[in-house]
Amino acid sequence: MAKKSVYKDTLEKNHPGDEEFHQAVHEVYEDIMPTYKRSSAYKTSSILTQLMEPDRILRFRVSWQDDKGSIQVNRGWRVQYSNALGAYKGGLRFHPTVNESILKFLGFEQCFKNALTGLPMGGAKGGSDFDPKEKSEAEILRFCQAFMSELYRYIGPHIDVPAGDINVGAREIGYMQGHYLKLTNRWEGALTGKGETWGGSAGRIEATGYGLIYFLQNMLEAHDGKLSEKKILISGAGNVALHAAEKCLAEDATVLTVSDSGGTLYFKDGLDETTLKKIKKIKLEEYGALKDVKEGSYKKGKSPWDIADADIALPCATQNEIDKDAAKKLVNRGISFLAEGANMPLTADAQQHIISKGIIYGPGKASNAGGVAVSGLERTQNASMAPWTREEVDEKLRSIMADIHDRSVEHIRRSDGIYHYRKGANIYAFTKLADALVAYGIK
Ligand code: NDP
Ligand code: 2IT
């Protein structure tokens, strides 16, 4: 009879059908099992079972009035996953696909990512199945206020500090911060990703994309490579993707693609700065679509991996956007490095495939941690009532990403000349979380 897994049955029993959550847990537990098994304290403290169960999940109804005067009802959540290493911290996502499985996977990942930053932050995620597409400004404002009317009870600078994620950017954070002020009358750092003139950190908007490129540069350097003149496929055309593209151009790399839910925009000779500015305006300020961009050639329904050969892939859209077939395409396109801007953009099969083919792989919990790291710096600035300059923040971001790179290789050796960053990052973060839980006795 097959040996029983120490955690799989509990995962099935307590989180039935939560595919994305199972996927995230399996990936981590596969890597950390030898570390876990070596420690009797981890076993006595039931660390695997503790980490599989969020501290709490808050779910609430969000009723709001549309422009026609009708009441619309959405579901809202905050998964406060673990505050073992600091107050709960993580983004809010507004997307019709949002459900508890996705938020649990994101909350779980966030605990490990935040541990890697070295800043005192626990992990959380939240959001709603609200679809902002085709909604008016007034509807977005009313929805954000209705959402905060529930969420404000559960957050605060020492409890839980939300930020943005898919479809939650500076505009939505502004509407929620305004309503938090109205409801609590307290000016405090209860949200990050605020605008620079109203309490936000310089550089937070760019931080995930820029941080991704800093991490990639560390990966390249560790393998005797460099970024300049490399050809890059980027998926997504949101906050993370477009700021990653911006930093690539600044480093003389060639960006061949960006994409959105409609298709991919391909630039045979590389995206230029003027066009990138136009795309940023259309996607980030006007909430438009890539199909309306005049420059480049638009490939409806296609992914970047369907289109061109390149050296590096940066998936920056959403979870599981790359399945095994797409991973095979990436291998055939000659990709030698892949760093994740999105959270879990590769299915388990896809990860296995690219790792087995020797592609050097930067897992999101390490490579996209720059956003939450600068959120951590925003909290410090809010708490000390002293803002820092863009240069100071950028220098700190570069140094945090270099530290995350080093932490991701601290517990591993090169195999066939390359680092298996996923394993190293998982072991480092797991050890930090597990040691805290052991130290607390029982929590
Ligand atoms: P945005 O909302 O700014 O952009 C998301 C982009 O991905 C858009 O181009 C969107 O297309 C596309 N997209 C989203 N969902 C889908 C889907 N189901 N299918 C196809 N395309 C999709 O979000 P962000 O850039 O902030 O986030 C992107 C990823 O990065 C997410 O995985 C997020 O969790 C992760 N992340 C974000 C951080 C942050 O600080 N913002 C930090 C760390 C990770 P369209 O415009 O057509 O909807
Ligand atoms: O996935 C992420 O790390 C984020 N969406 C950012 C979280 C944050 O608190 O800045």
Short mmCIF file of C-alpha atoms and ligand atoms in Angstrom, two decimals:
data_model
loop_
_atom_site.label_atom_id
_atom_site.label_comp_id
_atom_site.label_asym_id
_atom_site.label_seq_id
_atom_site.Cartn_x
_atom_site.Cartn_y
_atom_site.Cartn_z
CA MET A 1 0.00 0.00 0.00
CA ALA A 2 1.26 3.50 -0.83
CA LYS A 3 2.63 5.43 2.14
CA LYS A 4 0.16 8.04 3.40
CA SER A 5 1.17 11.65 2.86
CA VAL A 6 1.56 13.68 6.04
CA TYR A 7 -0.59 16.51 4.73
CA LYS A 8 -2.44 15.64 1.50
CA ASP A 9 -5.48 14.04 3.15
CA THR A 10 -6.00 17.05 5.42
CA LEU A 11 -5.69 19.41 2.47
CA GLU A 12 -8.31 17.42 0.55
CA LYS A 13 -10.63 17.18 3.55
CA ASN A 14 -10.45 20.82 4.66
CA HIS A 15 -10.13 22.54 1.28
CA PRO A 16 -11.99 20.27 -1.15
CA GLY A 17 -11.78 21.29 -4.79
CA ASP A 18 -9.60 24.35 -4.16
CA GLU A 19 -7.33 23.64 -7.11
CA GLU A 20 -5.16 26.76 -7.09
CA PHE A 21 -4.67 26.51 -3.34
CA HIS A 22 -3.70 22.84 -3.56
CA GLN A 23 -1.27 23.67 -6.38
CA ALA A 24 0.48 26.36 -4.32
CA VAL A 25 0.71 24.15 -1.21
CA HIS A 26 2.01 21.10 -3.13
CA GLU A 27 4.70 23.17 -4.82
CA VAL A 28 6.04 24.45 -1.50
CA TYR A 29 5.68 21.20 0.43
CA GLU A 30 7.49 19.22 -2.26
CA ASP A 31 10.52 21.48 -1.81
CA ILE A 32 10.52 21.75 1.97
CA MET A 33 9.74 18.14 2.94
CA PRO A 34 13.37 17.14 3.73
CA THR A 35 13.79 20.32 5.86
CA TYR A 36 10.55 19.56 7.68
CA LYS A 37 11.44 15.93 8.29
CA ARG A 38 14.81 16.82 9.81
CA SER A 39 13.18 18.80 12.66
CA SER A 40 11.37 17.10 15.51
CA ALA A 41 10.18 20.54 16.70
CA TYR A 42 8.46 21.16 13.35
CA LYS A 43 6.69 17.81 13.67
CA THR A 44 5.64 18.40 17.30
CA SER A 45 4.30 21.82 16.29
CA SER A 46 2.39 20.31 13.32
CA ILE A 47 3.89 23.01 11.13
CA LEU A 48 2.60 21.60 7.83
CA THR A 49 -0.97 21.45 9.09
CA GLN A 50 -0.71 24.89 10.70
CA LEU A 51 0.56 26.48 7.48
CA MET A 52 -2.20 24.86 5.43
CA GLU A 53 -4.91 26.64 7.37
CA PRO A 54 -5.34 30.42 7.13
CA ASP A 55 -5.64 32.23 10.48
CA ARG A 56 -9.08 33.41 9.36
CA ILE A 57 -11.15 34.12 6.25
CA LEU A 58 -13.48 37.10 6.32
CA ARG A 59 -16.24 37.05 3.73
CA PHE A 60 -18.81 39.77 3.28
CA ARG A 61 -21.56 41.00 0.99
CA VAL A 62 -20.78 44.13 -1.00
CA SER A 63 -23.96 45.88 -2.16
CA TRP A 64 -23.60 48.97 -4.30
CA GLN A 65 -25.79 51.08 -6.54
CA ASP A 66 -25.16 51.14 -10.30
CA ASP A 67 -25.76 54.16 -12.54
CA LYS A 68 -29.29 53.02 -13.33
CA GLY A 69 -30.21 53.04 -9.64
CA SER A 70 -30.28 49.23 -9.29
CA ILE A 71 -28.56 47.48 -6.41
CA GLN A 72 -25.73 45.15 -7.42
CA VAL A 73 -24.39 42.50 -5.06
CA ASN A 74 -20.83 41.18 -5.09
CA ARG A 75 -18.83 38.99 -2.75
CA GLY A 76 -15.87 40.40 -0.84
CA TRP A 77 -13.13 38.58 1.09
CA ARG A 78 -10.04 39.10 3.15
CA VAL A 79 -7.95 36.01 3.80
CA GLN A 80 -5.77 36.87 6.82
CA TYR A 81 -3.41 34.01 6.23
CA SER A 82 -0.67 34.34 8.84
CA ASN A 83 0.60 37.13 11.08
CA ALA A 84 3.44 35.05 12.48
CA LEU A 85 6.06 37.38 10.97
CA GLY A 86 4.21 40.71 11.15
CA ALA A 87 0.83 42.35 10.59
CA TYR A 88 -1.13 40.77 7.72
CA LYS A 89 0.00 42.26 4.41
CA GLY A 90 -1.02 41.67 0.82
CA GLY A 91 -3.05 42.98 -2.07
CA LEU A 92 -6.70 43.26 -3.07
CA ARG A 93 -7.88 41.90 -6.43
CA PHE A 94 -11.09 42.84 -8.23
CA HIS A 95 -11.80 40.33 -11.00
CA PRO A 96 -14.81 38.16 -11.92
CA THR A 97 -12.68 35.01 -11.45
CA VAL A 98 -11.88 35.81 -7.79
CA ASN A 99 -12.92 33.04 -5.41
CA GLU A 100 -11.77 31.59 -2.10
CA SER A 101 -9.35 29.11 -3.67
CA ILE A 102 -7.53 31.86 -5.56
CA LEU A 103 -7.38 34.13 -2.52
CA LYS A 104 -6.12 31.31 -0.29
CA PHE A 105 -3.37 30.47 -2.78
CA LEU A 106 -2.42 34.13 -3.03
CA GLY A 107 -2.48 34.54 0.77
CA PHE A 108 -0.35 31.42 1.22
CA GLU A 109 2.20 32.60 -1.39
CA GLN A 110 2.25 36.04 0.21
CA CYS A 111 3.38 34.60 3.57
CA PHE A 112 6.44 33.07 1.90
CA LYS A 113 7.12 36.10 -0.31
CA ASN A 114 6.93 38.52 2.60
CA ALA A 115 9.25 36.30 4.67
CA LEU A 116 11.80 36.51 1.84
CA THR A 117 11.82 40.33 1.96
CA GLY A 118 13.22 40.26 5.49
CA LEU A 119 10.68 42.94 6.51
CA PRO A 120 8.25 42.25 9.37
CA MET A 121 5.15 41.38 7.34
CA GLY A 122 2.65 38.55 7.60
CA GLY A 123 0.64 37.32 4.62
CA ALA A 124 -2.90 38.10 3.42
CA LYS A 125 -4.92 38.59 0.27
CA GLY A 126 -8.40 39.86 -0.45
CA GLY A 127 -10.70 41.19 -3.08
CA SER A 128 -13.96 40.69 -4.83
CA ASP A 129 -15.59 39.05 -7.84
CA PHE A 130 -16.52 42.58 -8.98
CA ASP A 131 -15.68 43.17 -12.66
CA PRO A 132 -14.54 46.76 -13.24
CA LYS A 133 -14.70 46.39 -17.04
CA GLU A 134 -17.43 48.56 -18.62
CA LYS A 135 -18.15 50.29 -15.28
CA SER A 136 -18.31 54.07 -15.01
CA GLU A 137 -15.99 56.10 -12.74
CA ALA A 138 -18.93 56.72 -10.40
CA GLU A 139 -19.69 53.00 -10.21
CA ILE A 140 -16.05 52.18 -9.41
CA LEU A 141 -16.12 54.83 -6.66
CA ARG A 142 -19.36 53.47 -5.17
CA PHE A 143 -18.09 49.91 -5.30
CA CYS A 144 -14.78 50.82 -3.59
CA GLN A 145 -16.67 52.67 -0.86
CA ALA A 146 -19.07 49.77 -0.31
CA PHE A 147 -16.13 47.34 -0.16
CA MET A 148 -14.30 49.51 2.39
CA SER A 149 -17.50 49.91 4.45
CA GLU A 150 -16.98 46.25 5.41
CA LEU A 151 -13.20 45.88 5.18
CA TYR A 152 -12.35 48.81 7.51
CA ARG A 153 -13.43 46.79 10.56
CA TYR A 154 -10.66 44.26 10.01
CA ILE A 155 -7.64 46.37 8.98
CA GLY A 156 -5.24 48.90 10.50
CA PRO A 157 -1.50 49.62 10.54
CA HIS A 158 -0.79 47.01 13.24
CA ILE A 159 -3.43 44.50 12.15
CA ASP A 160 -3.70 44.17 8.40
CA VAL A 161 -2.46 46.48 5.64
CA PRO A 162 -3.98 45.81 2.18
CA ALA A 163 -2.60 47.14 -1.13
CA GLY A 164 -3.35 46.71 -4.85
CA ASP A 165 -3.33 43.73 -7.21
CA ILE A 166 -5.19 42.98 -10.46
CA ASN A 167 -7.57 45.88 -11.23
CA VAL A 168 -6.73 47.64 -7.99
CA GLY A 169 -4.30 50.49 -8.65
CA ALA A 170 -3.79 54.05 -7.40
CA ARG A 171 -7.35 55.07 -8.35
CA GLU A 172 -9.02 52.30 -6.33
CA ILE A 173 -6.59 52.64 -3.39
CA GLY A 174 -7.45 56.38 -3.40
CA TYR A 175 -11.18 55.72 -3.23
CA MET A 176 -10.69 53.15 -0.45
CA GLN A 177 -8.26 55.35 1.52
CA GLY A 178 -10.73 58.26 1.29
CA HIS A 179 -13.51 56.11 2.65
CA TYR A 180 -11.30 54.62 5.39
CA LEU A 181 -10.56 58.19 6.54
CA LYS A 182 -14.25 59.05 6.48
CA LEU A 183 -15.21 55.97 8.49
CA THR A 184 -12.41 55.97 11.07
CA ASN A 185 -11.22 59.59 11.22
CA ARG A 186 -7.69 58.18 11.61
CA TRP A 187 -4.85 59.17 9.29
CA GLU A 188 -2.61 56.13 9.45
CA GLY A 189 -0.92 53.66 7.13
CA ALA A 190 -3.77 51.18 6.81
CA LEU A 191 -3.36 50.80 3.03
CA THR A 192 -0.25 50.95 0.84
CA GLY A 193 0.04 51.93 -2.79
CA LYS A 194 -1.24 55.41 -1.94
CA GLY A 195 -0.41 58.34 -4.21
CA GLU A 196 2.89 60.06 -3.49
CA THR A 197 1.21 63.35 -2.52
CA TRP A 198 -1.16 61.70 -0.03
CA GLY A 199 1.04 59.39 2.01
CA GLY A 200 2.32 56.91 -0.55
CA SER A 201 5.91 55.92 -1.13
CA ALA A 202 7.82 57.24 -4.09
CA GLY A 203 8.39 54.33 -6.45
CA ARG A 204 5.65 51.99 -5.15
CA ILE A 205 3.78 52.04 -8.48
CA GLU A 206 6.88 50.93 -10.38
CA ALA A 207 8.26 48.65 -7.63
CA THR A 208 6.98 45.22 -8.71
CA GLY A 209 8.06 45.62 -12.34
CA TYR A 210 11.40 47.30 -11.54
CA GLY A 211 12.05 44.79 -8.74
CA LEU A 212 11.40 41.93 -11.17
CA ILE A 213 14.11 43.25 -13.47
CA TYR A 214 16.55 43.78 -10.57
CA PHE A 215 15.95 40.16 -9.54
CA LEU A 216 16.40 39.01 -13.14
CA GLN A 217 19.70 40.91 -13.31
CA ASN A 218 20.83 39.08 -10.17
CA MET A 219 19.84 35.76 -11.77
CA LEU A 220 21.71 36.63 -14.95
CA GLU A 221 24.84 37.73 -13.09
CA ALA A 222 24.85 34.52 -11.03
CA HIS A 223 24.93 32.61 -14.33
CA ASP A 224 27.42 34.88 -16.13
CA GLY A 225 24.77 36.59 -18.22
CA LYS A 226 23.69 40.19 -18.72
CA LEU A 227 20.43 41.90 -19.61
CA SER A 228 21.48 44.34 -22.32
CA GLU A 229 20.60 43.28 -25.86
CA LYS A 230 18.56 40.32 -24.65
CA LYS A 231 15.21 39.71 -26.39
CA ILE A 232 12.30 39.58 -23.96
CA LEU A 233 8.73 38.31 -24.14
CA ILE A 234 6.44 39.97 -21.59
CA SER A 235 2.84 38.93 -20.99
CA GLY A 236 0.34 41.30 -19.40
CA ALA A 237 -0.05 45.02 -19.94
CA GLY A 238 -0.83 46.16 -16.43
CA ASN A 239 1.11 47.68 -13.59
CA VAL A 240 3.69 44.88 -13.33
CA ALA A 241 4.17 44.18 -17.05
CA LEU A 242 4.52 47.78 -18.21
CA HIS A 243 6.95 48.83 -15.47
CA ALA A 244 9.00 45.70 -16.13
CA ALA A 245 9.06 46.73 -19.80
CA GLU A 246 10.10 50.27 -18.82
CA LYS A 247 13.08 49.00 -16.81
CA CYS A 248 14.07 46.59 -19.61
CA LEU A 249 14.25 49.50 -22.05
CA ALA A 250 16.31 51.51 -19.55
CA GLU A 251 18.75 48.57 -19.43
CA ASP A 252 19.00 48.33 -23.27
CA ALA A 253 17.09 45.08 -23.53
CA THR A 254 14.64 44.48 -26.40
CA VAL A 255 10.99 44.00 -25.43
CA LEU A 256 9.19 42.08 -28.18
CA THR A 257 5.69 41.76 -26.70
CA VAL A 258 3.12 42.86 -24.16
CA SER A 259 -0.35 41.29 -23.95
CA ASP A 260 -3.76 41.68 -22.37
CA SER A 261 -6.88 39.53 -22.10
CA GLY A 262 -7.66 40.22 -25.79
CA GLY A 263 -4.33 39.40 -27.42
CA THR A 264 -0.67 40.30 -27.89
CA LEU A 265 1.02 43.37 -29.27
CA TYR A 266 4.21 42.38 -31.11
CA PHE A 267 7.14 44.65 -31.90
CA LYS A 268 9.45 42.93 -34.37
CA ASP A 269 12.28 45.43 -33.76
CA GLY A 270 11.46 46.03 -30.11
CA LEU A 271 9.14 48.34 -28.22
CA ASP A 272 10.36 51.96 -28.02
CA GLU A 273 9.95 54.44 -25.17
CA THR A 274 7.44 56.69 -26.93
CA THR A 275 5.16 53.75 -27.73
CA LEU A 276 5.50 52.40 -24.19
CA LYS A 277 4.34 55.79 -22.85
CA LYS A 278 1.28 55.60 -25.13
CA ILE A 279 0.51 52.05 -23.98
CA LYS A 280 0.86 53.08 -20.31
CA LYS A 281 -1.62 55.90 -20.89
CA ILE A 282 -4.13 53.64 -22.65
CA LYS A 283 -3.88 50.73 -20.19
CA LEU A 284 -3.13 52.40 -16.84
CA GLU A 285 -4.91 55.76 -17.15
CA GLU A 286 -7.73 55.18 -19.63
CA TYR A 287 -8.38 51.49 -18.77
CA GLY A 288 -8.44 50.66 -22.49
CA ALA A 289 -7.37 47.67 -24.60
CA LEU A 290 -4.19 46.83 -26.54
CA LYS A 291 -6.24 46.29 -29.68
CA ASP A 292 -6.65 50.07 -29.81
CA VAL A 293 -2.90 50.76 -29.87
CA LYS A 294 -1.86 51.93 -33.35
CA GLU A 295 1.80 50.85 -33.10
CA GLY A 296 3.13 47.28 -33.31
CA SER A 297 1.20 44.39 -34.78
CA TYR A 298 -1.75 43.17 -32.75
CA LYS A 299 -2.34 39.40 -32.67
CA LYS A 300 -5.85 38.77 -31.44
CA GLY A 301 -6.21 35.82 -29.06
CA LYS A 302 -2.48 35.02 -29.18
CA SER A 303 0.02 34.75 -26.33
CA PRO A 304 3.57 36.11 -26.54
CA TRP A 305 4.89 32.51 -26.64
CA ASP A 306 2.91 31.92 -29.86
CA ILE A 307 4.75 34.65 -31.68
CA ALA A 308 8.52 35.09 -31.50
CA ASP A 309 11.84 33.55 -30.43
CA ALA A 310 13.54 35.24 -27.47
CA ASP A 311 16.06 34.84 -24.63
CA ILE A 312 13.92 35.66 -21.61
CA ALA A 313 10.23 35.27 -20.70
CA LEU A 314 8.49 37.41 -18.07
CA PRO A 315 4.90 36.25 -17.45
CA CYS A 316 3.20 39.23 -15.75
CA ALA A 317 -0.55 38.67 -16.22
CA THR A 318 -2.19 36.06 -14.01
CA GLN A 319 -2.08 32.58 -12.44
CA ASN A 320 -1.72 29.51 -14.67
CA GLU A 321 -1.39 31.57 -17.85
CA ILE A 322 1.36 29.12 -18.97
CA ASP A 323 0.33 25.46 -19.19
CA LYS A 324 2.51 22.59 -20.37
CA ASP A 325 1.87 23.31 -24.06
CA ALA A 326 2.86 26.94 -23.61
CA ALA A 327 5.94 25.80 -21.64
CA LYS A 328 6.95 23.59 -24.58
CA LYS A 329 6.59 26.59 -26.89
CA LEU A 330 8.85 28.62 -24.59
CA VAL A 331 11.49 25.91 -24.73
CA ASN A 332 11.25 25.79 -28.54
CA ARG A 333 11.50 29.58 -28.70
CA GLY A 334 14.96 29.39 -27.15
CA ILE A 335 14.14 30.94 -23.78
CA SER A 336 16.94 30.43 -21.26
CA PHE A 337 15.63 32.50 -18.31
CA LEU A 338 12.09 32.90 -16.99
CA ALA A 339 11.19 35.18 -14.08
CA GLU A 340 7.63 35.49 -12.79
CA GLY A 341 6.05 38.93 -12.42
CA ALA A 342 2.63 37.38 -11.84
CA ASN A 343 1.79 35.10 -8.92
CA MET A 344 1.98 31.42 -9.98
CA PRO A 345 1.72 32.04 -13.74
CA LEU A 346 2.93 28.49 -14.50
CA THR A 347 0.89 25.35 -13.91
CA ALA A 348 2.70 22.58 -12.00
CA ASP A 349 3.31 20.70 -15.28
CA ALA A 350 4.67 23.80 -16.95
CA GLN A 351 7.09 24.47 -14.08
CA GLN A 352 8.32 20.91 -14.18
CA HIS A 353 8.81 21.07 -17.93
CA ILE A 354 10.84 24.25 -18.04
CA ILE A 355 12.96 23.25 -15.03
CA SER A 356 13.64 19.83 -16.60
CA LYS A 357 14.80 21.57 -19.79
CA GLY A 358 17.35 23.65 -17.88
CA ILE A 359 15.57 27.01 -18.14
CA ILE A 360 16.67 29.12 -15.19
CA TYR A 361 13.48 29.86 -13.30
CA GLY A 362 12.76 32.76 -10.92
CA PRO A 363 9.65 31.96 -8.83
CA GLY A 364 7.19 34.81 -8.24
CA LYS A 365 7.49 34.73 -4.49
CA ALA A 366 11.09 35.86 -4.94
CA SER A 367 11.07 37.71 -8.27
CA ASN A 368 7.91 39.78 -7.82
CA ALA A 369 8.47 40.65 -4.15
CA GLY A 370 9.61 44.19 -4.97
CA GLY A 371 6.04 45.52 -4.81
CA VAL A 372 5.30 44.31 -1.33
CA ALA A 373 8.82 45.25 -0.25
CA VAL A 374 8.21 48.88 -1.18
CA SER A 375 4.79 48.58 0.50
CA GLY A 376 6.80 47.65 3.60
CA LEU A 377 8.92 50.77 3.08
CA GLU A 378 5.71 52.81 2.71
CA ARG A 379 4.60 51.54 6.14
CA THR A 380 7.92 52.61 7.65
CA GLN A 381 7.58 56.08 6.11
CA ASN A 382 3.98 56.40 7.34
CA ALA A 383 4.88 55.25 10.85
CA SER A 384 7.80 57.66 11.11
CA MET A 385 5.88 60.49 9.36
CA ALA A 386 8.92 61.04 7.13
CA PRO A 387 8.84 60.41 3.38
CA TRP A 388 11.91 59.25 1.45
CA THR A 389 13.06 60.33 -1.99
CA ARG A 390 12.61 58.20 -5.11
CA GLU A 391 16.38 57.60 -5.17
CA GLU A 392 16.43 56.38 -1.56
CA VAL A 393 13.52 54.00 -2.20
CA ASP A 394 15.05 52.69 -5.44
CA GLU A 395 18.36 52.03 -3.75
CA LYS A 396 16.60 50.12 -0.96
CA LEU A 397 14.55 48.16 -3.51
CA ARG A 398 17.69 47.13 -5.41
CA SER A 399 19.32 46.01 -2.20
CA ILE A 400 16.23 44.07 -1.01
CA MET A 401 16.00 42.25 -4.37
CA ALA A 402 19.70 41.34 -4.15
CA ASP A 403 19.11 40.05 -0.60
CA ILE A 404 16.11 38.00 -1.79
CA HIS A 405 18.30 36.52 -4.51
CA ASP A 406 20.96 35.57 -1.95
CA ARG A 407 18.37 34.16 0.46
CA SER A 408 16.96 32.05 -2.39
CA VAL A 409 20.30 30.31 -2.84
CA GLU A 410 21.34 30.18 0.83
CA HIS A 411 20.06 26.64 1.39
CA ILE A 412 20.88 25.09 -2.00
CA ARG A 413 23.82 24.24 -4.23
CA ARG A 414 24.06 24.60 -8.01
CA SER A 415 22.96 21.56 -9.88
CA ASP A 416 24.26 21.15 -13.46
CA GLY A 417 25.68 24.66 -13.09
CA ILE A 418 22.35 26.35 -12.32
CA TYR A 419 20.45 27.41 -9.22
CA HIS A 420 17.04 25.93 -8.48
CA TYR A 421 15.65 29.18 -7.05
CA ARG A 422 12.20 27.81 -6.31
CA LYS A 423 13.54 25.24 -3.89
CA GLY A 424 15.88 27.70 -2.22
CA ALA A 425 13.20 30.38 -1.82
CA ASN A 426 10.69 27.90 -0.43
CA ILE A 427 13.16 26.49 2.10
CA TYR A 428 14.31 29.94 3.28
CA ALA A 429 10.78 31.28 3.76
CA PHE A 430 9.43 28.06 5.27
CA THR A 431 12.21 28.03 7.87
CA LYS A 432 11.42 31.62 8.90
CA LEU A 433 7.70 30.88 9.26
CA ALA A 434 8.18 27.52 10.96
CA ASP A 435 10.76 28.84 13.45
CA ALA A 436 8.41 31.65 14.48
CA LEU A 437 5.54 29.22 15.02
CA VAL A 438 7.77 26.94 17.08
CA ALA A 439 8.99 29.91 19.15
CA TYR A 440 5.40 30.95 19.89
CA GLY A 441 4.66 27.55 21.43
CA ILE A 442 1.06 27.70 20.35
CA LYS A 443 -0.67 30.50 18.43
P1 NDP B 1 -3.19 44.80 -13.59
O1 NDP B 1 -4.63 44.74 -13.33
O2 NDP B 1 -2.51 46.12 -13.60
O3 NDP B 1 -2.82 44.06 -14.96
C1 NDP B 1 -3.18 42.75 -15.19
C2 NDP B 1 -2.84 42.40 -16.62
O4 NDP B 1 -3.03 41.01 -16.82
C3 NDP B 1 -3.74 43.09 -17.65
O5 NDP B 1 -3.03 43.28 -18.83
C4 NDP B 1 -4.87 42.09 -17.83
O6 NDP B 1 -5.53 42.20 -19.09
C5 NDP B 1 -4.10 40.78 -17.75
N1 NDP B 1 -4.96 39.74 -17.17
C6 NDP B 1 -5.48 39.71 -15.92
N2 NDP B 1 -6.23 38.61 -15.75
C7 NDP B 1 -6.18 37.95 -16.92
C8 NDP B 1 -6.73 36.75 -17.38
N3 NDP B 1 -7.51 35.99 -16.58
N4 NDP B 1 -6.44 36.36 -18.65
C9 NDP B 1 -5.65 37.11 -19.45
N5 NDP B 1 -5.10 38.27 -19.07
C10 NDP B 1 -5.35 38.67 -17.83
O7 NDP B 1 -2.52 43.85 -12.48
P2 NDP B 1 -1.02 43.78 -11.99
O8 NDP B 1 -0.10 44.15 -13.07
O9 NDP B 1 -0.94 44.50 -10.70
O10 NDP B 1 -0.89 42.22 -11.64
C11 NDP B 1 -0.43 41.27 -12.59
C12 NDP B 1 0.08 40.05 -11.86
O11 NDP B 1 1.15 40.42 -10.98
C13 NDP B 1 -0.94 39.34 -10.96
O12 NDP B 1 -0.66 37.96 -10.95
C14 NDP B 1 -0.64 39.91 -9.58
O13 NDP B 1 -1.07 39.04 -8.54
C15 NDP B 1 0.88 40.00 -9.64
N6 NDP B 1 1.52 40.91 -8.70
C16 NDP B 1 1.13 42.21 -8.62
C17 NDP B 1 1.79 43.07 -7.74
C18 NDP B 1 1.46 44.52 -7.66
O14 NDP B 1 2.15 45.22 -6.91
N7 NDP B 1 0.49 45.06 -8.40
C19 NDP B 1 2.85 42.57 -6.86
C20 NDP B 1 3.24 41.21 -7.10
C21 NDP B 1 2.57 40.41 -7.99
P3 NDP B 1 -6.80 43.21 -19.24
O15 NDP B 1 -6.25 44.59 -19.07
O16 NDP B 1 -7.31 42.93 -20.61
O17 NDP B 1 -7.76 42.83 -18.16
O1 2IT B 2 1.11 40.01 -4.85
C1 2IT B 2 1.62 40.97 -4.25
O2 2IT B 2 2.71 40.90 -3.70
C2 2IT B 2 0.88 42.24 -4.26
N1 2IT B 2 -0.17 42.33 -4.89
C3 2IT B 2 1.40 43.42 -3.49
C4 2IT B 2 1.03 43.33 -2.04
C5 2IT B 2 1.35 44.53 -1.19
O3 2IT B 2 0.93 44.49 -0.03
O4 2IT B 2 2.00 45.47 -1.65
#
